[in-house]
Coordinates of C-alpha atoms and ligand atoms in Angstrom, one line a residue:
X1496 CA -2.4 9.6 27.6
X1497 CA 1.0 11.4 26.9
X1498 CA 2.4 13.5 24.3
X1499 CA 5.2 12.0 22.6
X1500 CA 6.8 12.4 19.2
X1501 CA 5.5 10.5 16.3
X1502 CA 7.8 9.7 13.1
X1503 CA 7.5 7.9 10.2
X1504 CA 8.7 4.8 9.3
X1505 CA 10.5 6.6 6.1
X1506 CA 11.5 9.2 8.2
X1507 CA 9.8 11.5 6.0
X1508 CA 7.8 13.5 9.0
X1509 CA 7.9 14.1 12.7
X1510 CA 5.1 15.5 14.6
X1511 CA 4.7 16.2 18.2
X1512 CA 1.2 15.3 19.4
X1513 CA -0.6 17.2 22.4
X1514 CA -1.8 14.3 23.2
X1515 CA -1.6 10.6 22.3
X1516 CA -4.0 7.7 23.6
X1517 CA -4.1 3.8 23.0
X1518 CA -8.2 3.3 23.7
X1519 CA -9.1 0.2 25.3
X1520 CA -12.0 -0.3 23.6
X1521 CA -14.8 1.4 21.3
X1522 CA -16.4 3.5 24.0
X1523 CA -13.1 4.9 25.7
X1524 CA -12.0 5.9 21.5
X1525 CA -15.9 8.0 21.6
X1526 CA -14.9 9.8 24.8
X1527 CA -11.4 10.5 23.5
X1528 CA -12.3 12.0 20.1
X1529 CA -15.1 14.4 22.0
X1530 CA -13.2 15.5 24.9
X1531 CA -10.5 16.5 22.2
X1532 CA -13.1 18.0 20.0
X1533 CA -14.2 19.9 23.5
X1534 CA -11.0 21.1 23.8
X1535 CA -10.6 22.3 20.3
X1536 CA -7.9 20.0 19.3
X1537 CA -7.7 18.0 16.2
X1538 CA -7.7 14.3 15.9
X1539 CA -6.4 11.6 13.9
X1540 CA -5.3 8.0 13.8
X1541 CA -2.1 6.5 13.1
X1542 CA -1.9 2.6 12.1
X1543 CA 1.9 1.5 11.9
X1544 CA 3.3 5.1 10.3
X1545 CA 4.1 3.6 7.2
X1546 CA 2.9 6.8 5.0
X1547 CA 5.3 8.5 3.3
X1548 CA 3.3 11.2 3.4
X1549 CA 2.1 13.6 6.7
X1550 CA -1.5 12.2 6.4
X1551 CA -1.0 10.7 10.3
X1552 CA 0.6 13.9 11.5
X1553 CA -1.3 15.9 13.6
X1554 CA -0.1 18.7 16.7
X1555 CA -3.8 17.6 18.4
X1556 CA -4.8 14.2 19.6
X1557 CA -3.1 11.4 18.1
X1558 CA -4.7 7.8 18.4
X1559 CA -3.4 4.5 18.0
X1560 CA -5.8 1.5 17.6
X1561 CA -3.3 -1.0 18.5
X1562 CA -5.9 -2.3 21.2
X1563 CA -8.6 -3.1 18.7
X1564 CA -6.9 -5.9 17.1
X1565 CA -9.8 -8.5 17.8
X1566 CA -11.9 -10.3 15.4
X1567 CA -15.5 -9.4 15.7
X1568 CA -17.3 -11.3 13.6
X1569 CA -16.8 -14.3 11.3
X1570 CA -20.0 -14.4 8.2
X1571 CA -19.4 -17.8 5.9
X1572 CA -21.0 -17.0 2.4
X1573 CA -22.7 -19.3 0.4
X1574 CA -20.2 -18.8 -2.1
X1575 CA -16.9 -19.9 0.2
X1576 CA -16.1 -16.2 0.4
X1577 CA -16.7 -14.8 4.2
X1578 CA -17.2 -11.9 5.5
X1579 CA -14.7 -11.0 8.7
X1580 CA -15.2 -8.1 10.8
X1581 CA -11.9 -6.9 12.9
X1582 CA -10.8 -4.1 14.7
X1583 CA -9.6 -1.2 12.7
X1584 CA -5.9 -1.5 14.3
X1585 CA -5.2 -4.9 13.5
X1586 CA -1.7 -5.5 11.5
X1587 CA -2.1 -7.2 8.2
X1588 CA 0.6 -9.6 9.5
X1589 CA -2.1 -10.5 12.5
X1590 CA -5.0 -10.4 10.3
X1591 CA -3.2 -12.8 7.7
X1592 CA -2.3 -15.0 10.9
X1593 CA -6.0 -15.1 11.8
X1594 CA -7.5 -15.7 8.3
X1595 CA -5.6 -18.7 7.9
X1596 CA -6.2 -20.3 11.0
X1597 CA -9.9 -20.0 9.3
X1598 CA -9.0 -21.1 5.9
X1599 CA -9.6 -18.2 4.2
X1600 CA -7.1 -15.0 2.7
X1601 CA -7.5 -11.5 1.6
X1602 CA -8.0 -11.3 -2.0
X1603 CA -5.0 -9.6 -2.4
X1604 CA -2.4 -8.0 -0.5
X1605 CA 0.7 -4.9 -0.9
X1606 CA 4.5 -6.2 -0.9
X1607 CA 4.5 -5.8 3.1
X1608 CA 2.3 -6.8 6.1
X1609 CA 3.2 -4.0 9.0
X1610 CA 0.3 -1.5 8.1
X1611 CA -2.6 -1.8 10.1
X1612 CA -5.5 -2.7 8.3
X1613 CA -7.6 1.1 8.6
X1614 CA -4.2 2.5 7.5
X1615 CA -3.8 0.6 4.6
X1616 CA -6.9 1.2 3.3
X1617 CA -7.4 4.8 4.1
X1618 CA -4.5 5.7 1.7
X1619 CA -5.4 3.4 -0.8
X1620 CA -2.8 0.5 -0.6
X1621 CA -2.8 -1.8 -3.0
X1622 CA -1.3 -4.8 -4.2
X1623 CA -0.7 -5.8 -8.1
X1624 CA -3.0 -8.0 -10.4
X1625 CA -4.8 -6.7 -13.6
X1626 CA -8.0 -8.9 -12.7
X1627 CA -7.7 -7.4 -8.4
X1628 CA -8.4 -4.2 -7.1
X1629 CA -6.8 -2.8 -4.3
X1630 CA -6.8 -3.6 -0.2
X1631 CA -10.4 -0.7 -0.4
X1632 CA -11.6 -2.9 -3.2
X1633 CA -12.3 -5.8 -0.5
X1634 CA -13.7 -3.7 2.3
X1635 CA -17.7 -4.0 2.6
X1636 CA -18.4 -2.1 5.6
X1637 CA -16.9 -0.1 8.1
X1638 CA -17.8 1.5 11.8
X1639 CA -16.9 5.2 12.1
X1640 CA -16.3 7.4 15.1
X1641 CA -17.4 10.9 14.5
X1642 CA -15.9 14.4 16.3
X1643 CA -19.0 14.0 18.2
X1644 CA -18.2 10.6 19.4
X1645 CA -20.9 8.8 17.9
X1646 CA -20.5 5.8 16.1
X1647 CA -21.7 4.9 12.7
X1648 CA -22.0 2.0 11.5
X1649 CA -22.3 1.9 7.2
X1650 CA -21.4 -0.4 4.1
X1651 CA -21.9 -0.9 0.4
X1652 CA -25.7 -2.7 1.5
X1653 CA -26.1 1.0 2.5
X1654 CA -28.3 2.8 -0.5
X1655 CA -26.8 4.1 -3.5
X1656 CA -26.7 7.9 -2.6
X1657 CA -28.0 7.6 0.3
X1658 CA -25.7 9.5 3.5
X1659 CA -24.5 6.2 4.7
X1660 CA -23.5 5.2 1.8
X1661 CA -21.6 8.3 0.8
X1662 CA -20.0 8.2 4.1
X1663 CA -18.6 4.4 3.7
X1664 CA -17.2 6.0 0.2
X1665 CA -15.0 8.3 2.0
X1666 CA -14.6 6.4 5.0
X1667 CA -12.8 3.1 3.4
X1668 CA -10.6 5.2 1.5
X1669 CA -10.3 8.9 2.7
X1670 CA -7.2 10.0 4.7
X1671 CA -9.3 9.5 7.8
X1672 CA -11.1 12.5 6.9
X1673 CA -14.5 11.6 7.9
X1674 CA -13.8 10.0 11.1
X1675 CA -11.5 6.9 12.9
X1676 CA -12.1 3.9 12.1
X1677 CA -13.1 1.9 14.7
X1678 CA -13.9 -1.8 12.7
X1679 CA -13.8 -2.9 9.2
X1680 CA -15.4 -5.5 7.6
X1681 CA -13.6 -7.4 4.8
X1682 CA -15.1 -9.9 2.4
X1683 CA -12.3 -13.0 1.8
X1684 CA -11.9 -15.8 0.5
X1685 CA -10.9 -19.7 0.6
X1686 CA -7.1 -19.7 1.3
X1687 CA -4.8 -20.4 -1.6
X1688 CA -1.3 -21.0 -2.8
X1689 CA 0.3 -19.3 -5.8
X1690 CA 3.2 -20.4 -7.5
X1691 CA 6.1 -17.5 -7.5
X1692 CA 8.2 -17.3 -10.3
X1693 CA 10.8 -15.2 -10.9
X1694 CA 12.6 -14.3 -14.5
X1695 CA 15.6 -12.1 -15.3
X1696 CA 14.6 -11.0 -19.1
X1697 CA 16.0 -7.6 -21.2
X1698 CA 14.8 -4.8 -20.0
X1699 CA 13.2 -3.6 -23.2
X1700 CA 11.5 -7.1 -23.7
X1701 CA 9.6 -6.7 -20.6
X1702 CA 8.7 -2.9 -21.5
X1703 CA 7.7 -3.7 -25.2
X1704 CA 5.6 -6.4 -23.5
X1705 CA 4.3 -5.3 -20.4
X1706 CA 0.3 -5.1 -21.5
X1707 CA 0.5 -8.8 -22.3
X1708 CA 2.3 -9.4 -19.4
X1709 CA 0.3 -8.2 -16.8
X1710 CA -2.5 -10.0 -18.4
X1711 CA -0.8 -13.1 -18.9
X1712 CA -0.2 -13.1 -14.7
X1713 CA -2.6 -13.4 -11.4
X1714 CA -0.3 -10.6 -10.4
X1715 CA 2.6 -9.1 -11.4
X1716 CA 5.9 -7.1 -10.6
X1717 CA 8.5 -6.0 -12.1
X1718 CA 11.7 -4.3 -11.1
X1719 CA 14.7 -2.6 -12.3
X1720 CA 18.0 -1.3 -10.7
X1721 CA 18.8 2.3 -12.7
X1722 CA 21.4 1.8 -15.3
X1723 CA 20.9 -1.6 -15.7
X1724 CA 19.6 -3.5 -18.8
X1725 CA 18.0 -6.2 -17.1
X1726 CA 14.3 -6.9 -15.5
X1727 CA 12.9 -9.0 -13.0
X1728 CA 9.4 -9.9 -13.2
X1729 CA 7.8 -11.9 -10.1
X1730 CA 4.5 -13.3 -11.2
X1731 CA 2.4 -15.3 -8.8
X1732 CA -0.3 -17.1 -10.6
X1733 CA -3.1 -19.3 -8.5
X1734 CA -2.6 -22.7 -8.7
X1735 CA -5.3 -24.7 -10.2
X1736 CA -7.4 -26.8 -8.3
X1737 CA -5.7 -29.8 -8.7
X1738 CA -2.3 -28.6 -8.4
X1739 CA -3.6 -27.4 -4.7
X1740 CA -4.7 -30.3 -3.8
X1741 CA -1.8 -31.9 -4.7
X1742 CA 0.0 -29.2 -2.4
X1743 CA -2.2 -28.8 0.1
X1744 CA -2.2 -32.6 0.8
X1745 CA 1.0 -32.5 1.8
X1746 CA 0.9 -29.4 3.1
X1747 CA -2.1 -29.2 5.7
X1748 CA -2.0 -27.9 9.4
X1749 CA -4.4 -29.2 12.5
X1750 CA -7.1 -26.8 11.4
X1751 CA -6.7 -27.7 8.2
X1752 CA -5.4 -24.2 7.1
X1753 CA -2.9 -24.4 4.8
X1754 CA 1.1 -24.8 6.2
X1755 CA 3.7 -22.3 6.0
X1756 CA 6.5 -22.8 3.4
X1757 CA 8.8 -21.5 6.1
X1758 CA 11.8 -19.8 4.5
X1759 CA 11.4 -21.5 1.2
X1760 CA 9.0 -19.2 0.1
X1761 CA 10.9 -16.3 0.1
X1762 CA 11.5 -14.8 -3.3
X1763 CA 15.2 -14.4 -4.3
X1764 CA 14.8 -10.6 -4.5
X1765 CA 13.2 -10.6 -0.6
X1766 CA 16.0 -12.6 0.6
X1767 CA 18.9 -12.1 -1.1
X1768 CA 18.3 -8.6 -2.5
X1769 CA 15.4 -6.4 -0.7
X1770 CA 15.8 -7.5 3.1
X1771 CA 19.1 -8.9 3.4
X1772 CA 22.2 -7.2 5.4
X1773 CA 24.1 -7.0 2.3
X1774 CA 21.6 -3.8 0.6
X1775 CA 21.4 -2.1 3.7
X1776 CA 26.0 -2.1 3.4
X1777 CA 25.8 -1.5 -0.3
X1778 CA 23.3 1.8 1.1
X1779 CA 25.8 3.0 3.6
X1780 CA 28.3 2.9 0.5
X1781 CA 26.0 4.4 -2.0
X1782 CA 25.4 7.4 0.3
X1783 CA 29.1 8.0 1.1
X1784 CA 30.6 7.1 -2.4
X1785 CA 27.8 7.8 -4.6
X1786 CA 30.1 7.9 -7.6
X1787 CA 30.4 3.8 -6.8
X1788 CA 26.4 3.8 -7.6
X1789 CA 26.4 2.2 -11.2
X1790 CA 28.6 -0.5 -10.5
X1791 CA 26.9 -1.4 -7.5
X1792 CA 23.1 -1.4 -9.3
X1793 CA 25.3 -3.8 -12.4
X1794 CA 26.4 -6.0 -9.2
X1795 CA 22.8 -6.0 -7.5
X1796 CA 21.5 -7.0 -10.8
X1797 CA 23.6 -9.0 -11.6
X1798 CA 22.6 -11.0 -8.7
X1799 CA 19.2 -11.5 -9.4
X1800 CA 18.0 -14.9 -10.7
X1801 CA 15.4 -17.5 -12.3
X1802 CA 13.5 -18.8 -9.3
X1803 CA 10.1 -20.8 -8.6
X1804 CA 8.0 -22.2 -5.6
X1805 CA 4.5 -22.3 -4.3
X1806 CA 3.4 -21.6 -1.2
X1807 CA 0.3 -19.6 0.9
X1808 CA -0.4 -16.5 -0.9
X1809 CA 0.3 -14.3 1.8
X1810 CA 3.7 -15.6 2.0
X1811 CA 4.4 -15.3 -1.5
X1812 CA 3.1 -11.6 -1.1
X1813 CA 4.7 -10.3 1.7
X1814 CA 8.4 -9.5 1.5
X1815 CA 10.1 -7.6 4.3
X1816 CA 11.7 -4.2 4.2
X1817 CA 14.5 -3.4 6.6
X1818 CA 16.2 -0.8 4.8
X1819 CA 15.0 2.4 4.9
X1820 CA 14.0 4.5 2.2
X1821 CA 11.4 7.3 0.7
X1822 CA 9.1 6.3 -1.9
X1823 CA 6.8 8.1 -4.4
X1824 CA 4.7 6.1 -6.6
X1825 CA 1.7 6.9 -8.9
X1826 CA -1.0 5.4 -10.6
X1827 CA -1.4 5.7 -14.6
X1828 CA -3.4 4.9 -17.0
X1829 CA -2.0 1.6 -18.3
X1830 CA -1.6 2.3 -21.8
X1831 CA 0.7 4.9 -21.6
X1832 CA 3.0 3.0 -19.0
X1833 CA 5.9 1.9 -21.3
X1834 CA 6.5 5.4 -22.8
X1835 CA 6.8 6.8 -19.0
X1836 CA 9.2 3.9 -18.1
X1837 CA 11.7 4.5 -21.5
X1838 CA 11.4 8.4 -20.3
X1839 CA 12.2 7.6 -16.5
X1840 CA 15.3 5.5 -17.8
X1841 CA 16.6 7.4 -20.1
X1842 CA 16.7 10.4 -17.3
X1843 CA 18.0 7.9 -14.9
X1844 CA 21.2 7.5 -17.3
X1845 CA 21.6 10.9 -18.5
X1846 CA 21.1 12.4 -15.0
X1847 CA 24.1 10.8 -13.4
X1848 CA 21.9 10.7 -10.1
X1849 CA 23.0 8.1 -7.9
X1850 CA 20.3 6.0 -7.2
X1851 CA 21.2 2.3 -5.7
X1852 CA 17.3 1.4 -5.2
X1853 CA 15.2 -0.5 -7.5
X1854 CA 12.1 0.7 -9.5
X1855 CA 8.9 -0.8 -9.3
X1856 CA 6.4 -1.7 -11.5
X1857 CA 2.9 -2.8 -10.6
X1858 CA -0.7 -2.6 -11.7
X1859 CA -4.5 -3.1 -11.1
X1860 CA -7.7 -3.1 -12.7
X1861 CA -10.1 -0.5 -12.6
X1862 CA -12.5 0.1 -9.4
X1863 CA -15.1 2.3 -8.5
X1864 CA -13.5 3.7 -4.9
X1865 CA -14.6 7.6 -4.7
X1866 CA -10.6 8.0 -4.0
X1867 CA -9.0 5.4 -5.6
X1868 CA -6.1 5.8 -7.6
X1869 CA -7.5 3.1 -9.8
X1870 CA -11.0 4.9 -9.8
X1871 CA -12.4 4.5 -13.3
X1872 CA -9.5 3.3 -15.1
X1873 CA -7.0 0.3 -15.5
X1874 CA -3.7 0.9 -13.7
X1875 CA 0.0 0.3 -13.8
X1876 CA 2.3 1.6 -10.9
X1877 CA 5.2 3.3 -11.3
X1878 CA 7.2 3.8 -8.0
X1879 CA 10.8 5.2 -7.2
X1880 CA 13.1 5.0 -3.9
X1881 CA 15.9 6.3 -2.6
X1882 CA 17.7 5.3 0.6
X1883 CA 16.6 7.7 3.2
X1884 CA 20.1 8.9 3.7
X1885 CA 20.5 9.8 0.1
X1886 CA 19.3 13.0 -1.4
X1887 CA 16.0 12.5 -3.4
X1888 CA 15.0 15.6 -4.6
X1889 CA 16.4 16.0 -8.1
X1890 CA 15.0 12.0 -8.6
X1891 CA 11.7 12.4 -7.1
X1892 CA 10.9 16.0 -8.9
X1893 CA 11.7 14.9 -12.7
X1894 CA 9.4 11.5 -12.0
X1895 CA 7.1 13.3 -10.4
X1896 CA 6.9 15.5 -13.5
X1897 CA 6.9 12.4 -15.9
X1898 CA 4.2 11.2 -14.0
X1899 CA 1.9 13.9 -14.0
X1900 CA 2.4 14.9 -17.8
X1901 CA 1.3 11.1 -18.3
X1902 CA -1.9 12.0 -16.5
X1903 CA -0.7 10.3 -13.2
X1904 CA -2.3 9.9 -9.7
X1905 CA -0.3 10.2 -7.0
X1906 CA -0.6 7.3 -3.9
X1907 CA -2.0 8.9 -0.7
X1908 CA 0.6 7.6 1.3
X1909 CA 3.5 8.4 -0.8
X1910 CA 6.0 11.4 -1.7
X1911 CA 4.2 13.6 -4.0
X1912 CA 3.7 17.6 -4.6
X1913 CA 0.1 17.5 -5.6
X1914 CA -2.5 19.3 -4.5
X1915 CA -6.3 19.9 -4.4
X1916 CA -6.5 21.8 -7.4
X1917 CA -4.1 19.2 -9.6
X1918 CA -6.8 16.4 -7.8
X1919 CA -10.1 17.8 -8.9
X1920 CA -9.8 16.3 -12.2
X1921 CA -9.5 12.9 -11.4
X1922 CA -11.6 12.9 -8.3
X1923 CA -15.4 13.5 -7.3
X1924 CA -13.9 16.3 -4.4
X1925 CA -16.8 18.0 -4.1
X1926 CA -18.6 15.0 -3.0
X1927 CA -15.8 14.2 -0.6
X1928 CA -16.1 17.9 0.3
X1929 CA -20.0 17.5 0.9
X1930 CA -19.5 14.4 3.0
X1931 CA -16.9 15.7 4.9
X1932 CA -18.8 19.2 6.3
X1933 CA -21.9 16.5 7.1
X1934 CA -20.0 14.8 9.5
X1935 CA -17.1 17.2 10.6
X1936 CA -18.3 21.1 10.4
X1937 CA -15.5 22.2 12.5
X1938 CA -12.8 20.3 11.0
X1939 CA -11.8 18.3 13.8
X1940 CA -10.0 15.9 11.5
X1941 CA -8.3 17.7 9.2
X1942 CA -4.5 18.1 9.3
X1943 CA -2.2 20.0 6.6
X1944 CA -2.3 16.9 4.4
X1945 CA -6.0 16.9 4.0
X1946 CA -5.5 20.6 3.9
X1947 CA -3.5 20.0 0.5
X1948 CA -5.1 17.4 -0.8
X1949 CA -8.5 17.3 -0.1
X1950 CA -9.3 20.8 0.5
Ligands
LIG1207 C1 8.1 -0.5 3.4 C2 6.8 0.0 2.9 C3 6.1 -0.8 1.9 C4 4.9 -0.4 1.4 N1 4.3 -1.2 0.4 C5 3.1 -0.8 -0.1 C6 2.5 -1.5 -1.2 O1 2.9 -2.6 -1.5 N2 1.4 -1.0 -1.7 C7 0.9 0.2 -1.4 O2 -0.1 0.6 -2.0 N3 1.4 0.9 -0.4 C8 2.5 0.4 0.2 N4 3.1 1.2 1.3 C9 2.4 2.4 1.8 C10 1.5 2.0 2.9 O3 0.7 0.8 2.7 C11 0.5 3.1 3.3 O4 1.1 4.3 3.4 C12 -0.4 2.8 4.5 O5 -1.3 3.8 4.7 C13 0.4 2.5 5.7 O6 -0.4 2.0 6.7 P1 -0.3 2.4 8.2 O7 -1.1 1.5 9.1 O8 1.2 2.6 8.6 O9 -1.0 3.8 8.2 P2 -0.5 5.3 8.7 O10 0.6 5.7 7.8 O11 -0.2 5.2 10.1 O12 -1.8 6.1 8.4 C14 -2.2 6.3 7.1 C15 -3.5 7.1 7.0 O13 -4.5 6.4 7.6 C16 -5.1 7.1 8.7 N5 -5.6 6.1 9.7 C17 -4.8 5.2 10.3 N6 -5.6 4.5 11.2 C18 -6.9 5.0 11.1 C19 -8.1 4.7 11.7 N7 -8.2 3.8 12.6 N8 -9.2 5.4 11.3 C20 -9.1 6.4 10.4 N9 -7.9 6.7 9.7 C21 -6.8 6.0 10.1 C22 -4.1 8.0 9.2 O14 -4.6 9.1 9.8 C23 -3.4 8.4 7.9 O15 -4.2 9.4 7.2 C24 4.3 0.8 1.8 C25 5.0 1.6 2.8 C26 6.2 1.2 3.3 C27 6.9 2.0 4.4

């Protein structure tokens, strides 16, 4: 156990810990979280400190799960689906590993694989796909350690308004509010491979006809350097059984799980644009010569290119980030998303702001999470970067605003300014509220971001 200071991978927030412990197992992570709660410190879990946000940051006890990585328990459903039960700290990247040595995948996935799997939930992660929720979407049960060290165990079998199941509301997607996740169980299904294809088109083609777009997709993204008049969609679309046969045929490991397509599968914007060397330089030019920002976003785009292959779905997924930046992204109501993106360009090219990072379009269909930012509604994603060596404010502040004035929820893991009174309306809080006191009367785990957020 040692105190040593956390940061994020955005560098967004430091925090310096009292204390900081890696439990062994279940039992050690009970005595942990009541000897802190003895002592009057606070407690919370950190997965892989990929919030943008200070929802890991604590000054109490600081846990990492990277010891509970194990899978549990492995359910086959009649279906083909499974159920897989695995230790809260596992990595995506691990868990995606492990799935496909089964045959099997997560329904859907973000655009990385570093988070651990309690992390990526609790804040709502989420991938794109107008028919697919997000990463909560998939959870059906969870165990829970409480301030008091006891462990509870609860899922969506759990009664309609009943106290387990409120707590599995706010326990598969609540900032860690109501307790640290010790294991979650995910239902998944058969592996498959999806065709990636990517497609430079005019900008206000893809705008005009985003609705049909997303719809016309498995998933979809879309991205756009500022200033530029170009788009490029990536749509992965699930091949058809046949087609997978035919692939998988030629494609099959010794367990039967599906092969990787090794580096083929990368998309042309993940290898040549998003995680190459040459963004990080044009970064380090952007932030001392931000003047040379608009020719270096017409260059970037100009770069980007028609492209197709199939491969596992994870690998068409995941893409790898290893240029830093700060994000803030929030959810809308779909309808009204082209309007907010004309109004987000045309501040982009009347602000002069120099910003050399791409925007993001994404979306997902409506779920019924307590604190999903998809809760009730169909969803398209709006999010906005900027290296983390580049000023942000002036960017992130009028988004922000276009956002909200759209009727926008913020991600839980990303830059935003909201707070619990801007939340109530789109949010059952007091329920949240109600749950939370149940479990944790003295508000072990709170921290200032559930301060702000959830009240
Ligand atoms: C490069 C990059 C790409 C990203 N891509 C996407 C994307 O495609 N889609 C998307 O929606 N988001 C994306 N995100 C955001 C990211 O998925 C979330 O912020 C996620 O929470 C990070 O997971 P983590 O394991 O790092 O969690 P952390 O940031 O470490 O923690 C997040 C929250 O979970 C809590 N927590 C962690 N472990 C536990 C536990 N065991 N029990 C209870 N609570 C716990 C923490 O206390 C904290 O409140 C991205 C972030 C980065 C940096």
């Amino acid at each position: 156990m040692s105190a040593v200071t956390f940061t994020t991978w955005g560098r967004t927030y430091t925090a310096t810990p009292a204390r900081r412990a890696t439990p062994r197992d279940e039992p050690e992570l009970q005595a942990l979280v009541a000897a802190a709660a003895a002592d009057g410190l606070r407690v919370r879990a950190v997965g892989a400190g990929h919030s943008f946000t200070d929802a890991a940051v604590t000054d109490g006890l600081l846990l990492s799960l990277d010891r509970l990585q194990g899978l549990e328990e492995l359910r086959r459903l009649p279906d083909g689906n499974a159920l897989v039960t695995v230790g809260a700290g596992i990595r995506l990247a691990a868990l995606n590993r492990l799935l496909a040595g089964l045959g099997l995948a997560l329904r859907n996935l973000g655009d990385i694989d570093r988070q651990s799997i309690a992390g990526a939930i609790s804040t709502g992660t989420h991938g794109t796909g107008s028919r697919l929720g997000g990463l909560a979407t998939q959870v059906r049960g969870v165990r829970v350690v409480l301030p008091d060290g006891s462990v509870r165990a609860v899922s969506d079998d759990d009664a309609p308004g009943s106290a387990d199941r409120e707590l599995f509301e706010v326990a598969r997607l609540g900032l860690g509010s109501v307790g640290v996740l010790s294991a979650v169980t995910l239902e998944v299904v058969p592996a498959y491979l999806l065709r990636s294809t990517e497609r430079v088109r005019p900008w206000a083609e893809v705008v005009d006809g985003i609705d049909e777009l997303f719809d016309a997709h498995d998933r979809l993204d879309a991205y756009w350097f500022p200033g530029t008049d170009s788009m490029l969609t990536w749509s992965h679309d699930r091949l058809s059984a046949a087609e997978s046969e035919r692939h998988a045929a030629s494609r099959r490991g010794p367990a039967g799980a599906l092969r990787s397509a090794g580096s083929a599968a990368r998309t042309f914007l993940d290898s040549e644009v998003l995680a190459n060397g040459v963004l990080g330089a044009v970064m380090q030019v952007a932030a001392a010569a931000p003047r040379t920002v608009p020719r270096l976003n017409a260059v970037c785009a100009a770069a980007l290119g028609d492209r197709t292959h199939v491969a596992p779905s994870a690998e068409v997924m995941v893409t790898r980030r290893r240029v830093r930046f700060a994000e803030m992204e929030y959810a809308l109501p779909r309808a009204v998303l082209p309007d907010v993106l004309r109004e987000l360009d045309g501040w982009l090219r009347t602000s002069g702001e120099p910003v050399a990072f791409p925007v993001e379009v994404r979306c997902t269909a409506a779920d019924d999470v307590w604190l999903s930012t998809a809760r009730g509604r169909e969803s398209a994603y709006v999010a906005v970067h900027q290296f983390h060596r580049m000023p942000r404010q002036r960017y992130f502040d009028a988004a922000e605003k276009i956002f909200v004035a759209a009727g926008g929820r913020p991600h839980w893991g990303k830059l935003h300014t909201r707070t619990v009174a801007d939340l109530a309306e789109h949010y059952p809080l007091d329920d949240v509220a109600r749950v939370r006191a149940a479990v944790d009367p003295d508000g072990v785990l709170r921290n200032d971001y559930t301060d702000r957020v959830l009240g």
